[in-house]
Amino acid sequence: MVQLKVNKQTASPLAPFKSNQESTENKIVYDTRQLNLWYGNHHALKNIDLAIKENEVTAIIGPSGCGKSTYIKTLNRMVELVPSVKTSGQIIYRDRNILDASYGVEELRTKVGMVFQKPNPFPKSIYDNIAYGPRIHGIKNKKILDGIVEQSLRGAAIWDEVKDRLNENAYSLSGGQQQRICIARALAIEPDVILMDEPTSALDPISTLKVEELVQELKQNYSIIIVTHNMQQAARISDRTAFFLNGEVVEYDKTDTIFSTPSDKRTEDYISGRFG
Ligand SMILES: Nc1ncnc2c1ncn2[C@@H]1O[C@H](COP(=O)(O)OP(=O)(O)O)[C@@H](O)[C@H]1O
Ligand SMILES: [Mg+2]
C-alpha cells in the first residue's frame, strides 16, 4: 500500500472507503481517441479522449443527457443497435480498435460484461440466470456449470443469501439481490471489463452500500467503468473520474483531484451542486 496523495490540505470528506492504492503504473484497458458520435444530426459525443486503466474503478459523472450512457454503450458497441448512430475516432481495447468494421462484436461480448440501471434478471431460476452465458459458450457439463454458478454468486457477494434457493425464480429476490444476480451473471462469462450504468439508482441505501463494497472488491480482478449521477458514490468508490458535459469530457483525473482541486470551473460548479 502506498500513501494516498493529497493535493490540498484536505482530503475529500466523501471518501470513507476509497482505495489508497497508487496505480499510475496500471495498464490502459480502453484508450478512447477522438471519439465522436452522432444520433442522426445530434452530436452526442464530441472528441472524447479517455485512457481507462485496468484494475481501477473509473467513474463517469455529469448531468442528465450529457452522454454518459452513450459513451459506456459505445465501449461494448451496444450503441450501434440504434440505426441512426454514426461514429468517428477510435476505441482501442487491448490493442485493437473495436470500432473497426473487422472487429467481431461477439468477441467483445465475451470480454465485457454490462450491468444496467434497473436489475434485469431473466425470468428463470437463479441458477439458470448465471449458467446462461456459460451455456451459450458451449459449457454443458453440470459439475463445471455448478462450479461457475457458485463462484460467480460468491464473487457477487450473494452466494450465502441464495445458495439454498438456486432453483427459485430470480424475480422472487429483492431489487438489491436481483442487481447482485445481474453482477454474478456478468462475472460468469469471466469478463475482463465490467460496465455499469447507474447500477444502484433503483436500489435502497443498504443494497447500494453492498453493491458499492462489491465494486471495490471486484476491481482486484476486473476493470470497472461505472456511470453514476451520484457524486458521493463516485467519490467513495472510484479511482478516477471523468466529468462529462454536453457530450464533452470537461475534466478527467484522479478522483481525489476532481473532488478537491478540479482544474476547470465547470467541474467545480458541478461537484459543488451549482447545476445538474
Ligand atoms: N437512441 C437515441 N436516439 C437519439 N438520441 C439519443 C438516443 N439516446 C440518447 N440520445 C440523446 O443523446 C444525448 C445523450 O444521452 P445519454 O447518453 O442517454 O445521456 P446520459 O446517460 O448522460 O443521461 C441526449 O441528448 C439524448 O437525448
Ligand atoms: Mg444515462
XYZ file of C-alpha atoms and ligand atoms in Angstrom:
304
model
C 0.000 0.000 0.000
C 1.250 3.433 -0.885
C 0.281 6.565 0.972
C -2.691 8.389 -0.515
C -1.611 11.509 -2.320
C -3.469 14.522 -1.046
C -3.265 17.554 -3.236
C -4.649 20.119 -0.858
C -4.753 20.464 2.900
C -7.973 18.463 2.982
C -8.809 15.069 1.603
C -12.296 14.610 0.236
C -14.744 14.130 3.118
C -16.793 11.951 0.800
C -14.336 9.108 0.640
C -14.765 6.775 3.629
C -13.720 3.532 1.942
C -11.809 4.552 -1.099
C -8.681 2.679 -2.080
C -5.310 4.035 -1.054
C -3.628 2.298 -3.891
C -1.467 4.329 -6.224
C -1.963 2.861 -9.630
C -0.115 5.098 -12.029
C 1.593 2.052 -13.487
C -1.640 0.188 -14.265
C -2.026 -0.630 -17.937
C -4.584 1.045 -20.138
C -7.546 -1.201 -20.896
C -9.562 1.167 -23.096
C -7.991 4.031 -24.969
C -10.635 6.275 -26.497
C -9.173 8.604 -29.105
C -11.063 11.492 -30.634
C -14.358 9.648 -30.429
C -17.358 11.396 -31.944
C -20.866 10.002 -32.048
C -24.000 11.282 -33.732
C -27.615 10.159 -33.381
C -28.762 11.396 -36.780
C -27.789 15.063 -36.657
C -27.440 15.160 -32.895
C -23.765 15.299 -31.958
C -23.880 13.351 -28.682
C -20.153 12.667 -28.066
C -17.517 15.211 -29.038
C -13.816 14.471 -29.419
C -13.642 12.152 -26.426
C -10.116 11.261 -25.344
C -10.052 8.926 -22.341
C -7.441 6.386 -21.294
C -9.061 3.978 -18.849
C -6.760 1.973 -16.604
C -7.120 -1.669 -15.722
C -7.924 -2.824 -12.183
C -9.352 0.556 -11.356
C -12.834 1.876 -10.855
C -13.453 4.678 -13.339
C -16.500 6.840 -12.676
C -18.334 8.749 -15.390
C -20.268 11.670 -13.922
C -22.238 14.564 -15.350
C -25.769 15.935 -15.643
C -28.598 14.085 -17.340
C -28.288 13.956 -21.118
C -24.544 14.704 -21.237
C -23.696 11.407 -22.962
C -22.708 9.091 -20.089
C -24.850 6.138 -21.183
C -23.984 6.716 -24.819
C -20.290 6.582 -24.005
C -20.490 3.418 -21.899
C -22.643 1.720 -24.540
C -20.024 2.600 -27.140
C -17.454 0.644 -25.132
C -19.311 -2.622 -25.801
C -20.769 -1.477 -29.124
C -24.323 -1.719 -27.858
C -24.923 1.798 -29.139
C -24.773 0.593 -32.737
C -28.137 -1.095 -32.188
C -29.573 2.410 -32.733
C -29.867 2.660 -36.542
C -29.148 6.400 -36.802
C -25.798 6.156 -34.974
C -22.575 7.210 -36.669
C -19.163 7.326 -35.078
C -15.672 8.562 -35.856
C -12.424 8.125 -33.966
C -11.092 5.053 -32.228
C -11.658 2.976 -29.149
C -8.593 0.838 -28.627
C -9.419 -2.122 -26.406
C -6.398 -4.288 -25.640
C -4.523 -3.058 -28.724
C -7.363 -3.297 -31.237
C -9.848 -0.718 -32.436
C -13.289 -2.086 -31.570
C -14.937 0.421 -33.930
C -13.137 -1.206 -36.808
C -15.609 -2.992 -39.082
C -13.490 -6.132 -38.905
C -13.746 -6.366 -35.122
C -16.244 -9.065 -34.185
C -18.763 -7.860 -31.659
C -19.274 -11.412 -30.331
C -15.668 -11.477 -29.226
C -16.165 -8.218 -27.344
C -19.246 -9.615 -25.603
C -17.126 -12.398 -24.101
C -14.753 -9.827 -22.614
C -17.053 -7.067 -21.469
C -19.965 -7.538 -19.072
C -22.656 -4.946 -18.532
C -24.918 -4.144 -15.603
C -27.850 -1.791 -16.124
C -29.715 0.719 -14.009
C -32.746 -1.463 -13.460
C -31.923 -5.022 -12.390
C -32.875 -7.167 -15.390
C -32.598 -10.836 -14.456
C -34.125 -13.309 -16.877
C -37.470 -14.827 -15.780
C -35.646 -18.036 -14.939
C -34.207 -19.687 -11.875
C -31.292 -18.077 -10.079
C -29.129 -20.958 -11.289
C -30.177 -20.605 -14.923
C -29.558 -16.860 -14.866
C -25.913 -17.423 -14.007
C -25.451 -20.512 -16.177
C -26.967 -18.752 -19.212
C -23.762 -17.158 -20.570
C -21.506 -20.178 -19.990
C -24.125 -22.422 -21.671
C -24.193 -20.121 -24.699
C -20.437 -20.547 -24.812
C -20.925 -24.283 -25.041
C -20.407 -25.458 -21.465
C -22.805 -28.342 -20.785
C -21.102 -30.282 -18.020
C -23.247 -29.986 -14.886
C -20.309 -30.105 -12.488
C -18.490 -27.339 -14.340
C -21.654 -25.231 -14.508
C -22.283 -25.793 -10.783
C -18.789 -24.533 -10.093
C -19.198 -21.441 -12.262
C -22.573 -20.645 -10.678
C -21.185 -20.892 -7.150
C -18.034 -18.955 -7.965
C -19.962 -16.175 -9.718
C -22.505 -15.857 -6.914
C -19.695 -15.764 -4.366
C -17.921 -13.147 -6.471
C -21.055 -11.012 -6.431
C -21.383 -11.411 -2.633
C -24.767 -13.099 -2.813
C -23.972 -16.816 -2.508
C -24.898 -17.100 1.165
C -28.253 -15.441 0.547
C -29.288 -17.709 -2.339
C -27.378 -20.992 -2.044
C -30.435 -22.837 -0.671
C -32.827 -21.485 -3.295
C -30.940 -21.728 -6.578
C -33.984 -23.188 -8.330
C -36.283 -20.346 -7.343
C -37.142 -17.693 -9.884
C -34.761 -14.722 -9.745
C -37.815 -12.459 -9.604
C -38.505 -13.734 -6.088
C -35.464 -11.783 -4.870
C -35.367 -8.170 -3.691
C -34.184 -5.458 -6.091
C -30.795 -5.272 -4.412
C -30.395 -9.042 -4.615
C -31.507 -9.046 -8.257
C -28.826 -6.489 -9.068
C -26.163 -8.690 -7.474
C -27.553 -11.624 -9.511
C -27.031 -9.480 -12.606
C -23.468 -8.773 -11.489
C -22.955 -12.520 -10.910
C -24.351 -13.169 -14.395
C -21.790 -10.729 -15.786
C -18.985 -12.432 -13.817
C -19.988 -15.883 -15.103
C -18.570 -15.130 -18.550
C -15.216 -14.344 -16.892
C -15.052 -10.872 -18.345
C -12.090 -8.530 -18.476
C -14.163 -5.375 -18.007
C -17.457 -4.673 -16.274
C -19.529 -1.701 -17.418
C -22.167 -0.402 -15.040
C -24.748 2.234 -15.938
C -26.126 3.736 -12.719
C -26.326 0.273 -11.134
C -27.591 1.484 -7.758
C -30.015 4.229 -8.725
C -33.018 1.883 -8.344
C -31.747 0.405 -5.048
C -32.330 1.215 -1.386
C -29.393 2.613 0.651
C -28.362 -0.719 2.194
C -28.346 -2.537 -1.145
C -26.484 0.421 -2.622
C -23.802 0.083 0.030
C -23.478 -3.650 -0.705
C -23.022 -3.038 -4.411
C -20.520 -0.235 -3.714
C -18.467 -2.529 -1.478
C -18.667 -5.232 -4.094
C -17.359 -2.890 -6.801
C -14.397 -2.109 -4.559
C -13.606 -5.810 -4.262
C -14.139 -6.622 -7.914
C -11.514 -4.182 -9.116
C -8.807 -6.558 -7.867
C -9.739 -8.802 -10.783
C -11.582 -6.613 -13.255
C -11.559 -3.132 -14.714
C -14.773 -1.352 -13.835
C -16.364 1.622 -15.528
C -19.368 2.974 -13.685
C -21.758 5.715 -14.686
C -23.279 7.448 -11.718
C -25.160 10.672 -11.209
C -24.430 10.306 -7.514
C -21.263 12.295 -6.893
C -20.808 10.953 -3.385
C -20.795 7.491 -4.882
C -18.153 8.454 -7.436
C -16.049 9.960 -4.654
C -16.488 6.905 -2.431
C -15.698 4.142 -4.856
C -13.733 5.359 -7.862
C -10.036 5.826 -8.509
C -10.508 8.105 -11.491
C -13.402 10.290 -12.536
C -14.386 11.740 -15.892
C -16.748 14.702 -15.832
C -18.931 14.846 -18.946
C -20.867 17.918 -20.033
C -22.817 18.337 -23.287
C -21.078 15.375 -24.883
C -17.570 16.506 -23.967
C -15.123 15.394 -21.317
C -14.515 18.572 -19.362
C -12.053 17.006 -16.958
C -10.594 13.579 -16.264
C -8.306 12.941 -13.354
C -7.789 11.048 -10.141
C -11.000 11.148 -8.179
C -9.342 12.942 -5.258
C -8.198 15.711 -7.548
C -11.579 16.064 -9.233
C -13.309 16.397 -5.867
C -10.710 18.540 -4.079
C -8.893 20.641 -6.675
C -10.642 20.436 -10.028
C -8.891 22.494 -12.670
C -11.987 23.522 -14.628
C -14.524 25.977 -13.233
C -17.379 23.901 -14.714
C -16.238 20.817 -12.781
C -16.101 22.849 -9.604
C -19.586 24.227 -10.223
C -20.967 20.752 -10.868
C -19.412 18.980 -7.901
C -20.457 21.792 -5.591
C -24.036 21.325 -6.766
C -24.415 24.577 -8.688
C -26.036 22.808 -11.626
C -27.156 19.387 -12.823
N -31.426 6.304 -29.103
C -31.251 7.640 -29.170
N -31.646 8.335 -30.251
C -31.468 9.662 -30.338
N -30.888 10.415 -29.380
C -30.470 9.791 -28.267
C -30.623 8.373 -28.102
N -30.116 8.024 -26.901
C -29.665 9.162 -26.342
N -29.877 10.222 -27.152
C -29.514 11.632 -26.893
O -28.105 11.710 -26.690
C -27.791 12.557 -25.592
C -27.031 11.794 -24.541
O -27.891 10.826 -23.951
P -27.388 9.788 -22.858
O -26.125 9.207 -23.310
O -28.519 8.879 -22.566
O -27.115 10.776 -21.619
P -26.919 10.448 -20.048
O -26.745 8.979 -19.888
O -25.735 11.252 -19.648
O -28.156 10.959 -19.362
C -29.124 13.131 -25.118
O -29.315 14.371 -25.738
C -30.123 12.119 -25.596
O -31.376 12.702 -25.818
Mg -27.842 7.570 -18.775
